[in-house]
Coordinates of C-alpha atoms in Angstrom, one line a residue:
M19 CA 0.0 0.0 0.0
E20 CA 1.5 3.3 -1.1
L21 CA 1.9 5.9 1.6
T22 CA 0.2 9.3 1.1
R23 CA 2.1 12.5 1.2
K24 CA 0.7 13.3 4.7
D25 CA 1.9 9.9 6.0
K26 CA 5.3 10.5 4.5
R27 CA 5.6 13.8 6.2
K28 CA 4.6 12.3 9.5
Q29 CA 7.2 9.5 9.0
Y30 CA 9.8 12.1 8.2
L31 CA 8.9 14.2 11.3
K32 CA 9.2 11.1 13.5
R33 CA 12.6 10.3 12.1
T34 CA 13.8 13.8 12.6
L35 CA 12.5 14.0 16.2
G36 CA 14.1 10.6 16.9
L37 CA 17.4 11.8 15.5
L38 CA 17.2 15.0 17.6
A39 CA 16.4 12.9 20.7
V40 CA 19.5 10.7 20.1
I41 CA 21.7 13.8 19.7
V42 CA 20.3 15.3 22.9
A43 CA 20.8 12.1 24.8
I44 CA 24.5 11.8 23.6
N45 CA 25.2 15.4 24.7
V46 CA 23.6 14.8 28.1
A47 CA 25.6 11.6 28.5
A48 CA 28.8 13.5 27.5
G49 CA 28.2 15.8 30.4
F50 CA 28.6 12.8 32.8
F51 CA 31.1 10.6 30.9
H52 CA 34.2 11.8 29.2
T53 CA 36.7 10.0 27.1
R54 CA 39.0 10.7 24.2
F55 CA 41.3 8.7 21.9
D56 CA 45.0 9.7 21.8
L57 CA 46.1 9.0 18.2
T58 CA 49.4 10.9 18.6
A59 CA 52.6 9.0 18.1
E60 CA 54.1 10.2 21.4
K61 CA 50.9 9.7 23.4
R62 CA 50.7 13.4 24.0
Y63 CA 47.3 13.3 25.7
T64 CA 47.7 10.1 27.8
L65 CA 48.6 10.3 31.5
A66 CA 51.2 7.9 32.8
P67 CA 49.9 5.0 35.0
S68 CA 51.7 6.4 38.0
T69 CA 49.9 9.8 37.6
R70 CA 46.5 8.1 37.2
D71 CA 47.1 6.0 40.3
L72 CA 48.3 9.1 42.3
L73 CA 45.1 11.0 41.4
R74 CA 42.8 8.1 42.2
R75 CA 44.3 7.8 45.7
L76 CA 43.7 11.5 46.6
D77 CA 42.1 11.6 50.1
A78 CA 41.5 15.4 50.1
P79 CA 40.9 18.2 47.5
V80 CA 43.8 19.6 45.6
Q81 CA 43.2 23.3 44.7
I82 CA 45.3 24.6 41.8
E83 CA 45.5 28.3 40.9
V84 CA 47.1 28.8 37.5
Y85 CA 48.3 32.3 36.6
L86 CA 47.9 32.1 32.9
K87 CA 44.8 34.0 32.1
G88 CA 45.0 37.1 29.9
K89 CA 45.8 38.3 26.4
Y90 CA 49.1 36.6 25.5
P91 CA 50.9 35.8 22.3
A92 CA 50.1 32.5 20.6
G93 CA 52.9 30.5 22.3
F94 CA 51.6 31.4 25.8
R95 CA 48.0 30.8 24.8
Q96 CA 49.1 27.3 23.7
L97 CA 50.8 26.7 27.0
S98 CA 47.7 27.9 28.8
N99 CA 45.4 25.7 26.8
A100 CA 47.7 22.7 27.3
T101 CA 47.6 23.3 31.0
R102 CA 43.8 23.5 31.0
E103 CA 43.5 20.3 29.0
L104 CA 46.0 18.5 31.4
L105 CA 44.1 19.6 34.5
E106 CA 40.8 18.5 32.9
E107 CA 42.3 15.1 32.4
F108 CA 43.5 15.2 36.0
Q109 CA 39.8 15.7 37.0
Q110 CA 38.8 12.5 35.1
F111 CA 40.9 10.5 37.5
G112 CA 40.8 12.6 40.6
G113 CA 37.1 13.6 40.4
N114 CA 36.0 16.3 42.9
N115 CA 39.4 16.1 44.6
V116 CA 41.0 18.1 41.7
R117 CA 39.8 21.7 41.4
F118 CA 41.5 24.4 39.4
S119 CA 41.0 28.0 38.3
F120 CA 42.8 30.3 35.9
L121 CA 43.7 33.8 37.2
N122 CA 45.2 37.0 35.9
P123 CA 47.3 38.0 38.9
G124 CA 46.6 41.5 40.1
S125 CA 44.5 42.5 37.0
D126 CA 41.7 44.0 39.2
L127 CA 44.1 45.7 41.6
P128 CA 45.5 49.3 41.6
D129 CA 49.2 49.6 40.7
S130 CA 50.5 49.8 44.2
M131 CA 48.6 46.7 45.4
R132 CA 49.3 44.9 42.1
A133 CA 53.1 45.3 42.7
A134 CA 52.7 44.0 46.3
F135 CA 50.7 41.0 45.1
Q136 CA 53.4 40.2 42.5
D137 CA 56.1 40.4 45.1
T138 CA 54.1 37.9 47.1
L139 CA 54.0 35.5 44.2
M140 CA 57.7 35.8 43.8
A141 CA 58.2 35.2 47.5
R142 CA 56.1 32.0 47.1
G143 CA 58.4 30.8 44.4
I144 CA 56.7 31.8 41.1
L145 CA 59.3 33.3 38.7
P146 CA 58.1 36.3 36.6
F147 CA 58.7 36.6 32.9
N148 CA 59.1 39.9 31.1
L149 CA 56.9 39.7 28.0
Q150 CA 57.1 42.1 25.0
V151 CA 53.5 42.9 24.0
Q152 CA 52.2 45.2 21.2
D153 CA 50.1 48.2 22.3
D154 CA 46.5 48.1 20.9
G155 CA 46.4 49.9 17.6
K156 CA 50.0 51.0 17.8
D157 CA 53.3 49.8 16.3
S158 CA 55.2 50.2 19.6
Y159 CA 55.8 47.5 22.1
A160 CA 55.5 47.6 25.9
E161 CA 56.9 45.3 28.6
K162 CA 54.5 43.3 30.6
L163 CA 55.4 41.2 33.7
I164 CA 53.6 37.9 33.7
F165 CA 53.8 34.9 36.1
P166 CA 53.5 31.6 34.1
G167 CA 53.1 29.4 37.2
A168 CA 50.7 27.8 39.6
I169 CA 50.1 27.5 43.3
I170 CA 49.0 24.0 44.4
K171 CA 47.2 23.7 47.8
Y172 CA 46.6 20.4 49.6
K173 CA 45.2 20.4 53.2
D174 CA 47.4 22.9 55.1
R175 CA 50.3 22.8 52.6
E176 CA 51.1 24.6 49.4
T177 CA 53.8 24.7 46.8
A178 CA 54.6 26.6 43.7
V179 CA 55.1 25.3 40.1
N180 CA 56.8 27.2 37.4
L181 CA 55.3 26.2 34.1
L182 CA 57.7 28.0 31.7
K183 CA 61.0 26.4 30.9
S184 CA 63.8 28.9 30.7
Q185 CA 64.9 29.7 27.2
G186 CA 68.7 30.1 27.4
G187 CA 70.3 28.7 24.3
M188 CA 67.0 27.4 23.0
D189 CA 64.5 28.6 20.4
P190 CA 61.4 30.1 22.1
M191 CA 59.1 27.7 20.4
Q192 CA 61.2 24.7 21.5
A193 CA 61.3 26.1 25.0
L194 CA 57.5 26.3 25.1
N195 CA 57.2 22.8 23.6
S196 CA 59.6 21.5 26.3
S197 CA 57.5 23.4 28.9
E198 CA 54.4 21.6 27.7
A199 CA 56.2 18.2 27.8
L200 CA 57.0 18.8 31.5
L201 CA 53.6 19.9 32.6
E202 CA 52.4 16.4 33.7
Y203 CA 55.6 15.8 35.7
K204 CA 55.5 19.2 37.4
F205 CA 51.9 19.0 38.6
A206 CA 52.0 15.3 39.5
N207 CA 55.3 15.6 41.4
A208 CA 54.1 18.6 43.3
I209 CA 50.9 16.8 44.3
Y210 CA 53.0 13.8 45.3
Q211 CA 55.4 15.8 47.5
L212 CA 52.4 17.6 49.2
Q213 CA 50.9 14.2 50.0
Q214 CA 53.9 12.9 51.9
N215 CA 53.3 12.6 55.6
H216 CA 56.7 11.2 56.3
R217 CA 59.2 13.1 54.2
P218 CA 62.6 11.6 53.3
L219 CA 65.5 12.5 55.6
V220 CA 68.5 14.2 54.0
G221 CA 71.8 14.8 55.8
Y222 CA 73.9 17.8 55.1
M223 CA 77.4 16.8 55.8
L224 CA 79.8 19.0 57.9
G225 CA 83.2 18.6 59.5
H226 CA 85.5 19.2 56.6
G227 CA 85.1 22.9 55.9
E228 CA 81.7 22.7 54.1
P229 CA 79.9 26.0 53.7
E230 CA 77.2 26.9 56.3
G231 CA 76.6 30.5 55.5
P232 CA 74.6 32.5 52.9
E233 CA 76.2 30.8 49.8
V234 CA 74.4 27.6 50.6
Y235 CA 71.1 29.3 51.7
D236 CA 69.0 28.5 48.6
A237 CA 70.1 24.8 48.5
L238 CA 69.2 24.2 52.2
K239 CA 66.0 26.3 51.9
T240 CA 64.9 24.3 48.9
L241 CA 65.6 21.0 50.7
H242 CA 63.6 22.1 53.7
E243 CA 60.6 22.7 51.5
L244 CA 60.5 19.0 50.4
Y245 CA 62.5 17.0 52.9
E246 CA 63.4 16.6 56.5
V247 CA 67.0 18.0 56.7
D248 CA 69.5 17.5 59.5
T249 CA 73.2 18.1 59.7
V250 CA 75.8 15.4 60.3
N251 CA 79.3 16.2 61.5
L252 CA 81.4 13.4 60.1
A253 CA 84.3 14.3 62.3
T254 CA 82.5 13.7 65.5
T255 CA 79.8 11.1 64.8
P256 CA 80.9 7.4 65.3
A257 CA 78.7 6.3 62.4
I258 CA 76.3 7.8 59.9
P259 CA 72.8 6.7 60.9
D260 CA 71.1 4.6 58.2
E261 CA 67.9 6.5 58.7
F262 CA 69.1 9.1 56.2
D263 CA 67.7 8.5 52.8
A264 CA 70.5 10.6 51.2
L265 CA 73.6 12.5 52.1
L266 CA 74.8 15.8 50.6
F267 CA 78.5 16.8 50.4
V268 CA 79.0 20.3 49.2
R269 CA 82.5 21.7 48.7
P270 CA 84.5 20.1 51.5
T271 CA 87.9 21.8 51.8
Q272 CA 89.7 19.6 54.3
T273 CA 91.4 16.2 54.0
F274 CA 89.3 13.1 54.6
T275 CA 91.0 10.5 56.9
D276 CA 90.6 6.8 56.6
A277 CA 88.3 6.9 59.6
D278 CA 86.1 9.4 57.8
K279 CA 86.0 7.4 54.6
L280 CA 85.1 4.2 56.6
K281 CA 82.0 5.9 58.0
I282 CA 81.0 7.0 54.5
D283 CA 81.8 3.6 53.1
Q284 CA 79.7 1.7 55.6
Y285 CA 76.8 4.1 55.1
V286 CA 76.9 3.2 51.4
M287 CA 77.1 -0.5 52.2
Q288 CA 73.8 -0.1 54.1
G289 CA 72.2 1.0 50.7
G290 CA 72.7 4.7 51.4
N291 CA 72.7 7.3 48.6
I292 CA 75.1 10.3 48.3
A293 CA 75.3 13.5 46.2
W294 CA 78.9 14.7 45.9
F295 CA 79.5 18.3 44.7
L296 CA 83.2 18.7 44.9
D297 CA 85.8 21.4 44.1
N298 CA 89.1 19.6 43.8
L299 CA 91.0 22.8 43.1
T300 CA 91.1 26.0 45.2
A301 CA 89.6 28.2 42.4
S302 CA 86.5 30.2 43.4
T303 CA 84.7 33.3 42.3
D304 CA 86.0 35.1 45.4
S305 CA 89.5 34.6 44.2
L306 CA 88.7 36.6 41.1
R307 CA 88.5 39.8 43.1
G308 CA 92.2 39.5 43.5
R309 CA 92.6 39.6 39.7
D310 CA 95.2 36.8 39.3
F311 CA 95.6 33.6 41.3
V312 CA 96.8 30.1 41.1
A313 CA 94.4 27.1 41.8
F314 CA 96.0 24.2 43.6
D315 CA 94.7 20.7 44.5
R316 CA 92.9 20.7 47.9
N317 CA 94.2 17.2 48.6
L318 CA 90.8 15.9 49.8
Q319 CA 92.1 12.3 49.6
L320 CA 88.7 11.0 48.2
E321 CA 90.2 9.6 45.0
D322 CA 90.4 6.0 46.3
L323 CA 86.9 6.0 47.7
L324 CA 85.2 7.4 44.6
F325 CA 87.4 5.2 42.4
K326 CA 86.1 2.1 44.2
Y327 CA 82.6 3.2 43.5
G328 CA 83.2 3.9 39.8
A329 CA 84.1 7.6 39.3
R330 CA 87.0 10.0 39.6
V331 CA 87.0 13.8 40.0
N332 CA 90.2 15.0 38.2
P333 CA 92.5 17.8 39.5
D334 CA 91.8 20.0 36.5
L335 CA 89.6 22.8 35.2
I336 CA 87.4 22.9 32.1
Q337 CA 87.6 25.8 29.7
D338 CA 84.7 26.2 27.3
L339 CA 83.8 28.5 24.4
R340 CA 80.2 28.3 25.6
A341 CA 80.6 30.1 28.9
D342 CA 78.8 32.4 31.3
I343 CA 79.7 36.1 31.5
I344 CA 81.6 38.4 33.9
P345 CA 81.9 42.2 33.7
L346 CA 85.3 43.3 32.5
V347 CA 87.0 46.6 32.0
V348 CA 87.7 46.7 28.3
G349 CA 88.8 50.4 28.0
N350 CA 88.2 53.9 29.2
I351 CA 86.0 56.7 28.0
G352 CA 87.8 59.8 29.4
D353 CA 88.5 59.0 33.0
K354 CA 85.7 56.5 33.3
P355 CA 86.3 52.7 32.8
Q356 CA 84.2 51.0 30.1
I357 CA 82.8 47.8 31.4
Q358 CA 81.3 45.0 29.2
P359 CA 80.0 41.5 29.9
V360 CA 82.5 39.1 28.5
P361 CA 82.3 35.2 28.4
F362 CA 84.7 33.7 30.9
P363 CA 86.0 30.3 29.7
Y364 CA 86.3 29.0 33.2
F365 CA 82.5 29.4 33.7
P366 CA 81.3 26.7 31.3
L367 CA 77.5 26.3 30.6
L368 CA 76.7 22.6 30.9
N369 CA 74.0 20.6 29.3
S370 CA 72.7 17.0 29.2
T371 CA 73.7 14.5 26.6
N372 CA 71.1 11.7 27.3
G373 CA 67.5 11.2 28.1
H374 CA 67.8 10.3 31.8
S375 CA 64.9 11.5 33.9
I376 CA 67.2 13.7 36.0
V377 CA 68.2 15.8 33.0
K378 CA 65.5 15.2 30.5
N379 CA 64.3 18.5 28.9
L380 CA 66.8 20.4 31.1
D381 CA 68.1 23.8 30.2
L382 CA 71.7 24.9 30.4
V383 CA 73.3 24.6 33.9
M384 CA 75.7 27.3 35.2
S385 CA 79.0 26.2 36.6
R386 CA 82.1 27.9 38.1
F387 CA 85.6 26.4 37.7
A388 CA 84.3 23.0 37.0
G389 CA 86.5 19.9 37.0
S390 CA 86.1 16.9 34.8
V391 CA 84.7 13.5 36.0
D392 CA 85.8 10.1 34.7
T393 CA 83.9 6.9 35.0
M394 CA 85.8 3.6 35.5
A395 CA 85.2 0.8 33.0
G396 CA 84.0 -2.6 34.2
G397 CA 82.2 -3.7 37.3
D398 CA 78.5 -4.1 38.1
I399 CA 77.9 -0.4 38.6
H400 CA 75.8 1.4 36.0
K401 CA 77.3 4.8 35.0
T402 CA 75.3 7.6 33.4
V403 CA 76.8 10.9 32.4
L404 CA 74.4 13.7 33.5
L405 CA 76.1 17.0 32.6
T406 CA 78.9 17.8 30.1
S407 CA 80.7 20.7 28.6
S408 CA 80.0 21.8 25.0
E409 CA 81.7 20.4 21.9
H410 CA 84.3 23.1 22.1
S411 CA 86.2 22.8 25.4
R412 CA 89.6 21.8 26.8
L413 CA 91.2 20.8 30.1
V414 CA 93.8 22.6 32.1
R415 CA 95.7 20.5 34.6
S416 CA 96.5 21.6 38.2
P417 CA 98.1 24.0 39.2
V418 CA 96.2 26.5 37.1
Q419 CA 97.1 30.1 36.8
I420 CA 94.0 32.2 36.2
T421 CA 94.1 35.8 35.0
L422 CA 91.3 38.1 34.0
E423 CA 93.5 39.7 31.4
S424 CA 93.5 36.5 29.4
V425 CA 89.8 37.0 28.8
Q426 CA 90.5 40.1 26.7
Q427 CA 92.3 37.9 24.2
Q428 CA 90.2 36.2 21.5
P429 CA 90.3 32.4 22.2
N430 CA 91.7 30.2 19.4
P431 CA 88.9 27.7 18.5
R432 CA 91.4 25.1 17.4
E433 CA 92.6 24.8 21.0
F434 CA 89.1 23.8 22.1
R435 CA 88.8 20.4 20.5
M436 CA 87.4 18.3 23.3
R437 CA 83.7 17.4 23.1
N438 CA 81.2 16.8 25.9
V439 CA 83.6 16.5 28.9
P440 CA 81.6 14.9 31.8
V441 CA 81.1 17.1 34.8
A442 CA 78.4 15.2 36.7
V443 CA 77.7 11.4 36.6
L444 CA 75.2 9.0 38.2
L445 CA 76.4 5.7 39.7
E446 CA 73.8 3.0 40.4
G447 CA 74.2 -0.6 41.7
R448 CA 75.5 -2.7 44.6
F449 CA 78.7 -1.0 45.7
S450 CA 81.7 -2.9 47.1
S451 CA 83.5 -1.6 50.2
L452 CA 86.9 0.2 49.8
F453 CA 87.9 -1.4 53.1
R454 CA 87.1 -5.0 52.2
H455 CA 90.7 -6.1 52.2
R456 CA 92.2 -3.0 53.9
I457 CA 91.2 -3.7 57.5
G458 CA 91.7 -7.0 59.2
A459 CA 89.6 -8.8 61.8
E460 CA 90.8 -6.4 64.6
G461 CA 89.8 -3.4 62.6
Q462 CA 86.4 -4.8 61.8
R463 CA 85.8 -5.5 65.6
Q464 CA 86.8 -1.9 66.4
W465 CA 84.3 -0.6 63.9
E466 CA 81.6 -2.8 65.2
T467 CA 82.3 -1.7 68.8
S468 CA 82.2 2.0 68.0
A469 CA 79.4 2.0 65.4
H470 CA 77.2 -0.7 67.0
R471 CA 76.7 -2.4 63.6
P472 CA 78.5 -5.1 61.7
F473 CA 81.1 -4.4 59.1
R474 CA 79.8 -5.0 55.6
P475 CA 82.2 -5.8 52.7
E476 CA 79.5 -5.3 50.1
A477 CA 76.1 -3.6 49.9
D478 CA 73.1 -5.8 50.4
T479 CA 70.9 -3.4 48.3
A480 CA 71.5 -1.2 45.4
G481 CA 72.4 2.4 46.0
R482 CA 72.7 5.6 44.0
M483 CA 75.3 8.3 43.9
I484 CA 75.8 11.5 42.0
V485 CA 79.3 12.7 41.6
A486 CA 79.9 16.3 40.3
G487 CA 83.2 18.1 39.7
D488 CA 81.8 21.5 40.7
A489 CA 80.2 22.6 44.0
D490 CA 78.9 25.9 42.4
L491 CA 76.2 23.9 40.7
V492 CA 74.3 24.1 44.0
L493 CA 75.7 27.2 45.6
N494 CA 74.2 30.6 45.2
A495 CA 75.8 34.1 44.7
V496 CA 75.5 36.7 47.5
T497 CA 75.2 40.4 46.8
R498 CA 75.3 43.3 49.2
K499 CA 72.0 44.7 47.8
S500 CA 69.9 41.5 47.6
G501 CA 71.7 39.1 49.9
P502 CA 71.6 35.4 48.8
L503 CA 70.3 34.9 45.2
Q504 CA 68.8 31.7 43.9
M505 CA 70.8 28.9 42.5
G506 CA 71.7 29.4 38.8
V507 CA 71.6 33.2 38.9
N508 CA 74.6 35.1 37.8
E509 CA 75.0 38.1 40.2
F510 CA 76.0 40.2 37.1
N511 CA 72.9 39.1 35.2
P512 CA 70.2 38.6 37.9
D513 CA 67.3 38.7 35.5
Y514 CA 68.0 35.2 34.1
Q515 CA 68.1 31.9 35.9
F516 CA 69.8 28.8 34.7
A517 CA 68.5 25.3 35.4
N518 CA 70.7 24.6 38.5
K519 CA 67.9 24.4 40.9
E520 CA 65.9 22.0 38.6
F521 CA 69.0 19.8 38.3
F522 CA 69.5 19.8 42.1
L523 CA 65.9 19.0 42.8
N524 CA 65.7 16.3 40.2
G525 CA 68.9 14.7 41.5
M526 CA 67.9 14.7 45.2
D527 CA 64.4 13.5 44.2
Y528 CA 66.1 10.6 42.4
L529 CA 68.3 9.8 45.3
A530 CA 66.1 10.4 48.3
S531 CA 62.4 10.1 47.5
K532 CA 62.2 7.8 44.5
S533 CA 59.0 9.5 43.4
P534 CA 56.9 7.2 41.3
V535 CA 56.0 10.0 38.9
M536 CA 59.6 10.6 37.9
E537 CA 59.0 8.6 34.8
T538 CA 56.8 11.3 33.4
R539 CA 59.9 13.5 32.9
N540 CA 60.7 11.3 30.0
K541 CA 57.7 12.4 28.0
E542 CA 58.8 14.0 24.8
L543 CA 56.6 16.0 22.5
T544 CA 57.4 16.3 18.8
L545 CA 57.6 19.9 17.7
R546 CA 55.7 20.0 14.3
L547 CA 56.2 23.5 12.9
L548 CA 55.0 24.8 9.6
D549 CA 57.4 25.7 6.9
G550 CA 57.6 29.5 7.3
E551 CA 58.7 30.2 3.7
K552 CA 55.9 28.1 2.3
V553 CA 53.3 29.7 4.5
R554 CA 54.4 33.2 3.3
R555 CA 54.4 32.0 -0.4
D556 CA 51.1 30.2 -0.4
K557 CA 49.2 32.3 2.2
T558 CA 46.7 33.9 -0.2
K559 CA 45.9 30.6 -1.9
W560 CA 45.1 28.7 1.3
Q561 CA 43.1 31.6 2.6
V562 CA 40.9 31.6 -0.5
L563 CA 40.6 27.8 -0.3
A564 CA 39.7 27.9 3.4
F565 CA 37.0 30.5 2.7
A566 CA 35.6 29.3 -0.6
V567 CA 35.7 25.5 -0.4
P568 CA 33.4 25.2 2.8
I569 CA 30.9 27.7 1.5
G570 CA 30.9 26.1 -2.0
A571 CA 30.4 22.6 -0.5
V572 CA 27.4 23.8 1.6
L573 CA 25.8 25.5 -1.5
L574 CA 26.4 22.4 -3.6
F575 CA 24.9 20.2 -1.0
A576 CA 21.8 22.5 -0.6
M577 CA 21.3 22.6 -4.4
A578 CA 21.5 18.8 -4.7
F579 CA 19.2 18.3 -1.7
Q580 CA 16.6 20.6 -3.1
Y581 CA 16.8 19.0 -6.5
F582 CA 16.3 15.5 -5.2
R583 CA 13.6 16.6 -2.9
Q584 CA 11.6 18.3 -5.7
R585 CA 11.9 15.1 -7.8
K586 CA 10.7 12.9 -4.9
Y587 CA 7.6 15.0 -4.1
A588 CA 6.8 16.1 -7.7
R589 CA 4.0 13.6 -8.0

């Protein structure tokens, strides 16, 4: 039986209403259930299993305030959008325990109060960024201070997260891409650290001339924010307590005796972890104030101990064509000296040469009079080079005469032929004792009597050790005006910060806390940029296509639909 035109219209209306009902139902369900498919090669939008597990186990709300709201250039808008998408993904696993908001810091405050609020953000650990923005309707540019960071609050604790990776020696787009790659790690690690009720215990070692004053202020302050920190005087303690999750040696200047080394050795045999930041030579930035000086070996007597563990800090200094600056008098204008910033070869800028989680996506690290570090072949200890010099460096053996006048001479590149000289290495494995065959039964009994623990010739569990040939990696400059600066800040260029603090935190995290989210630092995003020349050449063509093709397709579909509809209902 053939349907009438009225019945056909009713049937068409029912189908239309049914389709609309399905669409509405899908949209309502989408408000309660969320999923997406990550088709990117590097799994750009997929959270690591450790991050998902961390968020599912939240037992209290985490409040995140992100200071990335406002009119920014495209790169910062991309970073803001990536942060929002990540936190939305956090909410899928953390539920109501993950709450976030985007703020424009101080936008609704008068100038005086805005400046005070911005000072508060800096005091809380968020680093500002000086952005060049174009004035509305003008060709001129103005400077705008922005704070690309976030404050994370959990229970009665809070911490700051800086979202923008510093851009020293890196293309701005690559820096923003690396910043986006580190977002998951930074947020997940901050939440993990805030959750810890029993924080790892770190021992700051004393007794051999280690610094205790303002030059180590930032390192100890940073440690106190994340760990329990206590001092250990190696000269007076009978044994290093094995309750310490990691020890930190920073620029000892006095000789270590066999008794001292035995205490360190037996702590390592208990599975202990150590970070060594050593200056084998007497060179320091303070010595530069005397213009010329000679750097000698400190005679620390640590060579045999570190050699047994798999590394050696050499009595030399690295010169590098890629170096940090110092102000130098290069001439006179009248009776006034003319001062210019000049690269100083003894201040090499270090970078990473592998994808280890401690140094993945790490910017340049500032050093001062760095010595080279060798690793010993063989053995069961796994060695990883963390930081190296550039591809244009050389070594100067002790004793080293250092003069500022030599900086005024143009260096000869042919003399800087060494490539990627190691400055910091990571050792991992079950270490063997230096004293295994050096002390007899009587010496072992004396140790057991004084330390109240058995002598161990070999470690029962695997340990970790970072050995660096420069203590200035974790020390900070001190100025009369500002006092202690942050790690990685050159007192002659205080507006820029190198990645020293990030390296220090990553290293201590790897040694002491063994954070499960450390793996997320290995995420790498592929930077897929458009061909700039091709964009300029074909810009008009693609604009026309982008405008005309969609409109033409819609008109063509409408004409075809009308044509077939008229034929269908023509009877």
